[in-house]
């Protein structure tokens, strides 16, 4: 079952930062530039100062007046009251790229994580790019082979932040040839929708559970609910995956998809 807490923008990574910046402009449109606070979360990256400064400068030059960087590098930082207070005050929270497992292993179970979940269920918009995109769902891909035919049991998955449930998100999709690994993820979890997002491409999800695509690439939605047969199992893990009657939708910019009805939105 798809369950979305209101206000999600999920970016496939490598969003345009020098040209028209369509995706970042969309992000800015979800906040009052004069009065509301945008918080940049750099927990995923090993270069928090550099990445934090890059996005701070970008958003400032796009008109956002109030910007803070959440400096969380270890679990002890997620216990600090000043960091919790920052999320309490935020109207938009932006997760940068890096390593998605750093996000969940550092934030999971902490007061900061619980505050994020609550704020998102209220009125705070959450945005994630690259690793920050993968972590938005309740289950996420940690590692898996790129540019290969799908093979059984080749994915490492882990719990995500759970800001959206019932989906499995992969990023840098066409650029890194990740169709095979997303098919494996759907074969192993046929109740979820697999969503692959190209670079410089995003999905914006509204309160009616309708997904809108924005960006220069495509979004690929894999529906395994009608799979009739598959050989996925722990035995013979190096075998090629066989999967029948899986459905894939390919969406371009401004196309829409009804996540609950599992069909393109017209």
PDB file of C-alpha atoms in Angstrom:
ATOM      1  CA  UNK A   1       0.000   0.000   0.000  1.00  0.00           C
ATOM      2  CA  UNK A   2       1.348   3.420  -0.964  1.00  0.00           C
ATOM      3  CA  UNK A   3       1.445   5.865   1.921  1.00  0.00           C
ATOM      4  CA  UNK A   4       2.921   9.329   1.439  1.00  0.00           C
ATOM      5  CA  UNK A   5       3.428  11.956   4.072  1.00  0.00           C
ATOM      6  CA  UNK A   6       2.688  15.271   2.356  1.00  0.00           C
ATOM      7  CA  UNK A   7       5.478  17.183   0.661  1.00  0.00           C
ATOM      8  CA  UNK A   8       8.159  15.199  -1.173  1.00  0.00           C
ATOM      9  CA  UNK A   9      10.549  16.141  -3.956  1.00  0.00           C
ATOM     10  CA  UNK A  10      12.856  13.287  -4.955  1.00  0.00           C
ATOM     11  CA  UNK A  11      15.745  13.978  -7.357  1.00  0.00           C
ATOM     12  CA  UNK A  12      17.758  11.387  -9.293  1.00  0.00           C
ATOM     13  CA  UNK A  13      21.032  13.220  -8.656  1.00  0.00           C
ATOM     14  CA  UNK A  14      23.229  15.582 -10.689  1.00  0.00           C
ATOM     15  CA  UNK A  15      20.500  18.235 -10.902  1.00  0.00           C
ATOM     16  CA  UNK A  16      21.321  21.260 -13.058  1.00  0.00           C
ATOM     17  CA  UNK A  17      23.118  23.852 -10.909  1.00  0.00           C
ATOM     18  CA  UNK A  18      24.392  26.217 -13.633  1.00  0.00           C
ATOM     19  CA  UNK A  19      21.703  26.565 -16.334  1.00  0.00           C
ATOM     20  CA  UNK A  20      17.976  27.066 -15.875  1.00  0.00           C
ATOM     21  CA  UNK A  21      18.051  25.084 -12.607  1.00  0.00           C
ATOM     22  CA  UNK A  22      14.463  23.917 -13.194  1.00  0.00           C
ATOM     23  CA  UNK A  23      14.472  21.388 -10.377  1.00  0.00           C
ATOM     24  CA  UNK A  24      16.087  23.701  -7.841  1.00  0.00           C
ATOM     25  CA  UNK A  25      13.637  26.423  -8.907  1.00  0.00           C
ATOM     26  CA  UNK A  26      10.831  23.957  -8.137  1.00  0.00           C
ATOM     27  CA  UNK A  27      12.344  23.361  -4.710  1.00  0.00           C
ATOM     28  CA  UNK A  28      12.424  27.125  -4.074  1.00  0.00           C
ATOM     29  CA  UNK A  29       8.768  27.397  -5.106  1.00  0.00           C
ATOM     30  CA  UNK A  30       7.790  25.280  -2.083  1.00  0.00           C
ATOM     31  CA  UNK A  31       9.030  27.810   0.451  1.00  0.00           C
ATOM     32  CA  UNK A  32       8.448  31.485   1.212  1.00  0.00           C
ATOM     33  CA  UNK A  33      11.804  32.922   0.194  1.00  0.00           C
ATOM     34  CA  UNK A  34      11.586  35.885   2.545  1.00  0.00           C
ATOM     35  CA  UNK A  35      10.443  34.357   5.808  1.00  0.00           C
ATOM     36  CA  UNK A  36      10.714  30.556   5.924  1.00  0.00           C
ATOM     37  CA  UNK A  37      13.768  28.462   6.812  1.00  0.00           C
ATOM     38  CA  UNK A  38      15.475  26.003   4.444  1.00  0.00           C
ATOM     39  CA  UNK A  39      17.697  23.451   6.183  1.00  0.00           C
ATOM     40  CA  UNK A  40      20.388  21.575   4.248  1.00  0.00           C
ATOM     41  CA  UNK A  41      21.233  18.116   5.643  1.00  0.00           C
ATOM     42  CA  UNK A  42      24.745  16.950   4.732  1.00  0.00           C
ATOM     43  CA  UNK A  43      24.832  13.761   6.830  1.00  0.00           C
ATOM     44  CA  UNK A  44      25.263  11.545   3.730  1.00  0.00           C
ATOM     45  CA  UNK A  45      28.488  13.141   2.513  1.00  0.00           C
ATOM     46  CA  UNK A  46      32.073  12.890   3.720  1.00  0.00           C
ATOM     47  CA  UNK A  47      32.536  16.545   2.665  1.00  0.00           C
ATOM     48  CA  UNK A  48      29.819  18.263   4.715  1.00  0.00           C
ATOM     49  CA  UNK A  49      31.390  21.728   4.752  1.00  0.00           C
ATOM     50  CA  UNK A  50      32.044  21.856   1.011  1.00  0.00           C
ATOM     51  CA  UNK A  51      28.651  20.413   0.048  1.00  0.00           C
ATOM     52  CA  UNK A  52      26.823  22.536   2.601  1.00  0.00           C
ATOM     53  CA  UNK A  53      28.466  25.698   1.299  1.00  0.00           C
ATOM     54  CA  UNK A  54      27.720  24.769  -2.327  1.00  0.00           C
ATOM     55  CA  UNK A  55      23.988  24.348  -1.745  1.00  0.00           C
ATOM     56  CA  UNK A  56      23.793  27.306   0.631  1.00  0.00           C
ATOM     57  CA  UNK A  57      25.276  29.571  -2.034  1.00  0.00           C
ATOM     58  CA  UNK A  58      22.992  28.121  -4.711  1.00  0.00           C
ATOM     59  CA  UNK A  59      19.804  28.667  -2.726  1.00  0.00           C
ATOM     60  CA  UNK A  60      20.893  32.092  -1.491  1.00  0.00           C
ATOM     61  CA  UNK A  61      21.550  33.218  -5.065  1.00  0.00           C
ATOM     62  CA  UNK A  62      18.092  31.933  -5.969  1.00  0.00           C
ATOM     63  CA  UNK A  63      16.509  34.228  -3.411  1.00  0.00           C
ATOM     64  CA  UNK A  64      16.178  32.145  -0.235  1.00  0.00           C
ATOM     65  CA  UNK A  65      16.938  34.462   2.682  1.00  0.00           C
ATOM     66  CA  UNK A  66      17.001  32.005   5.608  1.00  0.00           C
ATOM     67  CA  UNK A  67      19.301  28.994   5.159  1.00  0.00           C
ATOM     68  CA  UNK A  68      20.954  26.746   7.744  1.00  0.00           C
ATOM     69  CA  UNK A  69      23.133  23.645   7.418  1.00  0.00           C
ATOM     70  CA  UNK A  70      22.361  20.791   9.806  1.00  0.00           C
ATOM     71  CA  UNK A  71      25.817  19.633  10.944  1.00  0.00           C
ATOM     72  CA  UNK A  72      25.331  15.983  11.865  1.00  0.00           C
ATOM     73  CA  UNK A  73      28.391  13.772  11.391  1.00  0.00           C
ATOM     74  CA  UNK A  74      27.840  11.149  14.098  1.00  0.00           C
ATOM     75  CA  UNK A  75      24.926   9.792  16.146  1.00  0.00           C
ATOM     76  CA  UNK A  76      25.786  12.024  19.108  1.00  0.00           C
ATOM     77  CA  UNK A  77      25.018  15.031  16.897  1.00  0.00           C
ATOM     78  CA  UNK A  78      21.502  13.677  16.303  1.00  0.00           C
ATOM     79  CA  UNK A  79      20.857  13.895  20.049  1.00  0.00           C
ATOM     80  CA  UNK A  80      21.705  17.586  20.357  1.00  0.00           C
ATOM     81  CA  UNK A  81      18.764  19.837  21.163  1.00  0.00           C
ATOM     82  CA  UNK A  82      19.991  22.612  18.841  1.00  0.00           C
ATOM     83  CA  UNK A  83      19.821  20.241  15.863  1.00  0.00           C
ATOM     84  CA  UNK A  84      16.336  19.079  16.818  1.00  0.00           C
ATOM     85  CA  UNK A  85      15.254  22.708  17.189  1.00  0.00           C
ATOM     86  CA  UNK A  86      16.549  23.486  13.699  1.00  0.00           C
ATOM     87  CA  UNK A  87      14.235  20.870  12.174  1.00  0.00           C
ATOM     88  CA  UNK A  88      11.367  22.154  14.330  1.00  0.00           C
ATOM     89  CA  UNK A  89      11.786  25.573  12.698  1.00  0.00           C
ATOM     90  CA  UNK A  90      12.329  24.325   9.123  1.00  0.00           C
ATOM     91  CA  UNK A  91       9.785  24.690   6.352  1.00  0.00           C
ATOM     92  CA  UNK A  92      11.889  22.722   3.857  1.00  0.00           C
ATOM     93  CA  UNK A  93      14.591  20.119   4.535  1.00  0.00           C
ATOM     94  CA  UNK A  94      17.048  19.266   1.734  1.00  0.00           C
ATOM     95  CA  UNK A  95      19.094  16.040   1.904  1.00  0.00           C
ATOM     96  CA  UNK A  96      22.272  16.085  -0.213  1.00  0.00           C
ATOM     97  CA  UNK A  97      23.919  13.118  -1.914  1.00  0.00           C
ATOM     98  CA  UNK A  98      26.602  10.809  -0.572  1.00  0.00           C
ATOM     99  CA  UNK A  99      26.061   7.450   1.133  1.00  0.00           C
ATOM    100  CA  UNK A 100      22.446   6.634   1.989  1.00  0.00           C
ATOM    101  CA  UNK A 101      23.465   4.144   4.673  1.00  0.00           C
ATOM    102  CA  UNK A 102      25.192   6.976   6.558  1.00  0.00           C
ATOM    103  CA  UNK A 103      21.845   8.775   6.729  1.00  0.00           C
ATOM    104  CA  UNK A 104      19.891   5.909   8.263  1.00  0.00           C
ATOM    105  CA  UNK A 105      22.673   4.562  10.494  1.00  0.00           C
ATOM    106  CA  UNK A 106      23.320   8.003  12.004  1.00  0.00           C
ATOM    107  CA  UNK A 107      19.728   9.277  12.238  1.00  0.00           C
ATOM    108  CA  UNK A 108      17.712   6.090  12.830  1.00  0.00           C
ATOM    109  CA  UNK A 109      15.947   5.937  16.194  1.00  0.00           C
ATOM    110  CA  UNK A 110      17.207   9.331  17.373  1.00  0.00           C
ATOM    111  CA  UNK A 111      15.174  12.325  18.569  1.00  0.00           C
ATOM    112  CA  UNK A 112      16.247  14.128  15.395  1.00  0.00           C
ATOM    113  CA  UNK A 113      14.799  11.386  13.194  1.00  0.00           C
ATOM    114  CA  UNK A 114      11.551  11.312  15.153  1.00  0.00           C
ATOM    115  CA  UNK A 115      11.268  15.084  14.815  1.00  0.00           C
ATOM    116  CA  UNK A 116      11.843  14.838  11.054  1.00  0.00           C
ATOM    117  CA  UNK A 117       9.060  12.268  10.713  1.00  0.00           C
ATOM    118  CA  UNK A 118       6.659  14.394  12.724  1.00  0.00           C
ATOM    119  CA  UNK A 119       7.509  17.635  10.941  1.00  0.00           C
ATOM    120  CA  UNK A 120       7.010  15.995   7.584  1.00  0.00           C
ATOM    121  CA  UNK A 121       3.590  14.745   8.611  1.00  0.00           C
ATOM    122  CA  UNK A 122       2.723  18.333   9.533  1.00  0.00           C
ATOM    123  CA  UNK A 123       3.771  20.951   6.994  1.00  0.00           C
ATOM    124  CA  UNK A 124       7.497  20.589   6.274  1.00  0.00           C
ATOM    125  CA  UNK A 125       8.558  19.697   2.716  1.00  0.00           C
ATOM    126  CA  UNK A 126      11.360  17.150   2.395  1.00  0.00           C
ATOM    127  CA  UNK A 127      13.689  17.017  -0.611  1.00  0.00           C
ATOM    128  CA  UNK A 128      16.411  14.501  -1.409  1.00  0.00           C
ATOM    129  CA  UNK A 129      18.931  14.162  -4.227  1.00  0.00           C
ATOM    130  CA  UNK A 130      20.962  11.051  -5.118  1.00  0.00           C
ATOM    131  CA  UNK A 131      21.539   9.212  -1.805  1.00  0.00           C
ATOM    132  CA  UNK A 132      19.077  11.647  -0.276  1.00  0.00           C
ATOM    133  CA  UNK A 133      16.518  10.354  -2.789  1.00  0.00           C
ATOM    134  CA  UNK A 134      17.060   6.649  -2.133  1.00  0.00           C
ATOM    135  CA  UNK A 135      16.603   7.097   1.590  1.00  0.00           C
ATOM    136  CA  UNK A 136      13.108   8.629   1.346  1.00  0.00           C
ATOM    137  CA  UNK A 137      11.299   5.275   1.106  1.00  0.00           C
ATOM    138  CA  UNK A 138      10.831   2.738   3.896  1.00  0.00           C
ATOM    139  CA  UNK A 139      13.108   0.255   2.110  1.00  0.00           C
ATOM    140  CA  UNK A 140      16.116   1.392   0.098  1.00  0.00           C
ATOM    141  CA  UNK A 141      18.784  -0.029  -2.170  1.00  0.00           C
ATOM    142  CA  UNK A 142      22.217   0.185  -0.559  1.00  0.00           C
ATOM    143  CA  UNK A 143      24.344  -1.509  -3.231  1.00  0.00           C
ATOM    144  CA  UNK A 144      23.816  -3.537  -6.397  1.00  0.00           C
ATOM    145  CA  UNK A 145      25.494  -4.070  -9.768  1.00  0.00           C
ATOM    146  CA  UNK A 146      25.256  -1.420 -12.493  1.00  0.00           C
ATOM    147  CA  UNK A 147      25.159  -2.052 -16.252  1.00  0.00           C
ATOM    148  CA  UNK A 148      24.425  -5.769 -15.897  1.00  0.00           C
ATOM    149  CA  UNK A 149      21.601  -8.127 -16.676  1.00  0.00           C
ATOM    150  CA  UNK A 150      19.426  -8.773 -13.654  1.00  0.00           C
ATOM    151  CA  UNK A 151      20.719 -11.607 -11.471  1.00  0.00           C
ATOM    152  CA  UNK A 152      19.033 -13.223  -8.513  1.00  0.00           C
ATOM    153  CA  UNK A 153      19.764 -11.907  -5.017  1.00  0.00           C
ATOM    154  CA  UNK A 154      22.350  -9.324  -6.070  1.00  0.00           C
ATOM    155  CA  UNK A 155      20.938  -6.423  -4.052  1.00  0.00           C
ATOM    156  CA  UNK A 156      21.774  -5.215  -0.595  1.00  0.00           C
ATOM    157  CA  UNK A 157      18.768  -3.420   0.856  1.00  0.00           C
ATOM    158  CA  UNK A 158      18.075  -1.768   4.199  1.00  0.00           C
ATOM    159  CA  UNK A 159      15.342   0.286   5.904  1.00  0.00           C
ATOM    160  CA  UNK A 160      15.090   3.917   4.754  1.00  0.00           C
ATOM    161  CA  UNK A 161      13.581   6.965   6.439  1.00  0.00           C
ATOM    162  CA  UNK A 162      10.026   5.924   5.576  1.00  0.00           C
ATOM    163  CA  UNK A 163       8.741   9.294   4.349  1.00  0.00           C
ATOM    164  CA  UNK A 164       7.058   7.308   1.580  1.00  0.00           C
ATOM    165  CA  UNK A 165       6.105   3.637   1.815  1.00  0.00           C
ATOM    166  CA  UNK A 166       5.266   1.056  -0.809  1.00  0.00           C
ATOM    167  CA  UNK A 167       7.969   2.150  -3.264  1.00  0.00           C
ATOM    168  CA  UNK A 168      11.621   1.353  -3.954  1.00  0.00           C
ATOM    169  CA  UNK A 169      13.617   4.265  -5.384  1.00  0.00           C
ATOM    170  CA  UNK A 170      16.792   4.140  -7.474  1.00  0.00           C
ATOM    171  CA  UNK A 171      18.702   7.155  -8.788  1.00  0.00           C
ATOM    172  CA  UNK A 172      21.258   7.952 -11.553  1.00  0.00           C
ATOM    173  CA  UNK A 173      19.065   5.432 -13.353  1.00  0.00           C
ATOM    174  CA  UNK A 174      19.758   5.441 -17.099  1.00  0.00           C
ATOM    175  CA  UNK A 175      23.213   6.951 -16.622  1.00  0.00           C
ATOM    176  CA  UNK A 176      24.411   3.958 -14.585  1.00  0.00           C
ATOM    177  CA  UNK A 177      22.331   1.252 -16.235  1.00  0.00           C
ATOM    178  CA  UNK A 178      20.314   0.323 -13.156  1.00  0.00           C
ATOM    179  CA  UNK A 179      17.264  -1.310 -14.767  1.00  0.00           C
ATOM    180  CA  UNK A 180      18.551  -4.769 -13.826  1.00  0.00           C
ATOM    181  CA  UNK A 181      18.945  -4.059 -10.152  1.00  0.00           C
ATOM    182  CA  UNK A 182      15.558  -2.357  -9.848  1.00  0.00           C
ATOM    183  CA  UNK A 183      13.935  -5.391 -11.494  1.00  0.00           C
ATOM    184  CA  UNK A 184      15.592  -7.582  -8.874  1.00  0.00           C
ATOM    185  CA  UNK A 185      14.250  -5.312  -6.146  1.00  0.00           C
ATOM    186  CA  UNK A 186      10.716  -5.566  -7.512  1.00  0.00           C
ATOM    187  CA  UNK A 187      10.997  -9.340  -8.001  1.00  0.00           C
ATOM    188  CA  UNK A 188      11.993  -9.668  -4.354  1.00  0.00           C
ATOM    189  CA  UNK A 189       9.276  -7.219  -3.217  1.00  0.00           C
ATOM    190  CA  UNK A 190       6.469  -7.412  -5.808  1.00  0.00           C
ATOM    191  CA  UNK A 191       4.077  -5.426  -3.623  1.00  0.00           C
ATOM    192  CA  UNK A 192       6.145  -2.248  -4.049  1.00  0.00           C
ATOM    193  CA  UNK A 193       6.477   0.052  -7.045  1.00  0.00           C
ATOM    194  CA  UNK A 194      10.033   0.375  -8.318  1.00  0.00           C
ATOM    195  CA  UNK A 195      10.840   3.966  -9.298  1.00  0.00           C
ATOM    196  CA  UNK A 196      14.009   4.710 -11.254  1.00  0.00           C
ATOM    197  CA  UNK A 197      14.893   8.389 -11.656  1.00  0.00           C
ATOM    198  CA  UNK A 198      17.410   9.711 -14.180  1.00  0.00           C
ATOM    199  CA  UNK A 199      19.940  12.410 -13.362  1.00  0.00           C
ATOM    200  CA  UNK A 200      18.648  15.996 -13.534  1.00  0.00           C
ATOM    201  CA  UNK A 201      15.157  14.552 -13.140  1.00  0.00           C
ATOM    202  CA  UNK A 202      12.790  14.622 -10.193  1.00  0.00           C
ATOM    203  CA  UNK A 203       9.399  13.513  -8.961  1.00  0.00           C
ATOM    204  CA  UNK A 204       7.128  15.836  -6.999  1.00  0.00           C
ATOM    205  CA  UNK A 205       4.443  14.062  -4.969  1.00  0.00           C
ATOM    206  CA  UNK A 206       1.296  15.868  -3.846  1.00  0.00           C
ATOM    207  CA  UNK A 207      -1.317  15.154  -1.182  1.00  0.00           C
ATOM    208  CA  UNK A 208      -3.487  13.246  -3.685  1.00  0.00           C
ATOM    209  CA  UNK A 209      -0.623  10.756  -4.174  1.00  0.00           C
ATOM    210  CA  UNK A 210      -0.063  11.946  -7.727  1.00  0.00           C
ATOM    211  CA  UNK A 211       3.528  12.003  -8.889  1.00  0.00           C
ATOM    212  CA  UNK A 212       4.673  14.668 -11.375  1.00  0.00           C
ATOM    213  CA  UNK A 213       7.937  14.415 -13.298  1.00  0.00           C
ATOM    214  CA  UNK A 214      10.196  17.434 -13.771  1.00  0.00           C
ATOM    215  CA  UNK A 215      13.597  17.534 -15.456  1.00  0.00           C
ATOM    216  CA  UNK A 216      15.587  16.629 -18.546  1.00  0.00           C
ATOM    217  CA  UNK A 217      15.465  12.836 -18.189  1.00  0.00           C
ATOM    218  CA  UNK A 218      12.902  10.107 -17.605  1.00  0.00           C
ATOM    219  CA  UNK A 219      11.305   8.298 -14.699  1.00  0.00           C
ATOM    220  CA  UNK A 220      10.735   4.541 -14.930  1.00  0.00           C
ATOM    221  CA  UNK A 221       8.010   2.931 -12.831  1.00  0.00           C
ATOM    222  CA  UNK A 222       8.079  -0.846 -12.489  1.00  0.00           C
ATOM    223  CA  UNK A 223       4.917  -2.559 -11.224  1.00  0.00           C
ATOM    224  CA  UNK A 224       5.351  -6.167 -10.128  1.00  0.00           C
ATOM    225  CA  UNK A 225       1.850  -6.713  -8.767  1.00  0.00           C
ATOM    226  CA  UNK A 226       0.869  -8.883 -11.765  1.00  0.00           C
ATOM    227  CA  UNK A 227       4.031 -10.988 -11.893  1.00  0.00           C
ATOM    228  CA  UNK A 228       2.956 -14.499 -12.825  1.00  0.00           C
ATOM    229  CA  UNK A 229       6.264 -16.274 -12.282  1.00  0.00           C
ATOM    230  CA  UNK A 230       9.864 -15.580 -11.324  1.00  0.00           C
ATOM    231  CA  UNK A 231      12.881 -17.665 -10.377  1.00  0.00           C
ATOM    232  CA  UNK A 232      14.053 -15.254  -7.667  1.00  0.00           C
ATOM    233  CA  UNK A 233      15.329 -17.130  -4.594  1.00  0.00           C
ATOM    234  CA  UNK A 234      18.480 -17.554  -2.538  1.00  0.00           C
ATOM    235  CA  UNK A 235      19.471 -20.678  -4.448  1.00  0.00           C
ATOM    236  CA  UNK A 236      21.827 -20.338  -7.426  1.00  0.00           C
ATOM    237  CA  UNK A 237      22.334 -16.637  -6.781  1.00  0.00           C
ATOM    238  CA  UNK A 238      24.444 -16.040  -9.892  1.00  0.00           C
ATOM    239  CA  UNK A 239      21.662 -17.125 -12.257  1.00  0.00           C
ATOM    240  CA  UNK A 240      20.003 -14.584 -14.538  1.00  0.00           C
ATOM    241  CA  UNK A 241      16.671 -13.387 -13.165  1.00  0.00           C
ATOM    242  CA  UNK A 242      13.571 -14.625 -14.969  1.00  0.00           C
ATOM    243  CA  UNK A 243      10.407 -12.597 -14.458  1.00  0.00           C
ATOM    244  CA  UNK A 244       7.062 -12.699 -16.315  1.00  0.00           C
ATOM    245  CA  UNK A 245       4.288 -10.126 -16.706  1.00  0.00           C
ATOM    246  CA  UNK A 246       6.024  -7.208 -15.048  1.00  0.00           C
ATOM    247  CA  UNK A 247       4.762  -3.782 -16.154  1.00  0.00           C
ATOM    248  CA  UNK A 248       6.947  -0.735 -16.813  1.00  0.00           C
ATOM    249  CA  UNK A 249       5.846   2.850 -17.419  1.00  0.00           C
ATOM    250  CA  UNK A 250       8.253   5.489 -18.758  1.00  0.00           C
ATOM    251  CA  UNK A 251       7.429   9.100 -17.931  1.00  0.00           C
ATOM    252  CA  UNK A 252       8.923  12.336 -19.252  1.00  0.00           C
ATOM    253  CA  UNK A 253       8.864  15.822 -17.755  1.00  0.00           C
ATOM    254  CA  UNK A 254       5.352  16.983 -16.746  1.00  0.00           C
ATOM    255  CA  UNK A 255       3.902  13.468 -17.061  1.00  0.00           C
ATOM    256  CA  UNK A 256       1.935  12.339 -14.020  1.00  0.00           C
ATOM    257  CA  UNK A 257       1.312   9.015 -12.303  1.00  0.00           C
ATOM    258  CA  UNK A 258      -1.327   8.025  -9.753  1.00  0.00           C
ATOM    259  CA  UNK A 259       0.601   6.031  -7.167  1.00  0.00           C
ATOM    260  CA  UNK A 260      -2.469   4.481  -5.530  1.00  0.00           C
ATOM    261  CA  UNK A 261      -4.185   3.506  -8.777  1.00  0.00           C
ATOM    262  CA  UNK A 262      -0.802   2.434 -10.220  1.00  0.00           C
ATOM    263  CA  UNK A 263      -1.408   4.083 -13.580  1.00  0.00           C
ATOM    264  CA  UNK A 264      -0.456   7.211 -15.517  1.00  0.00           C
ATOM    265  CA  UNK A 265      -2.574  10.168 -14.499  1.00  0.00           C
ATOM    266  CA  UNK A 266      -4.716  11.758 -17.206  1.00  0.00           C
TER     267      UNK A 266
END
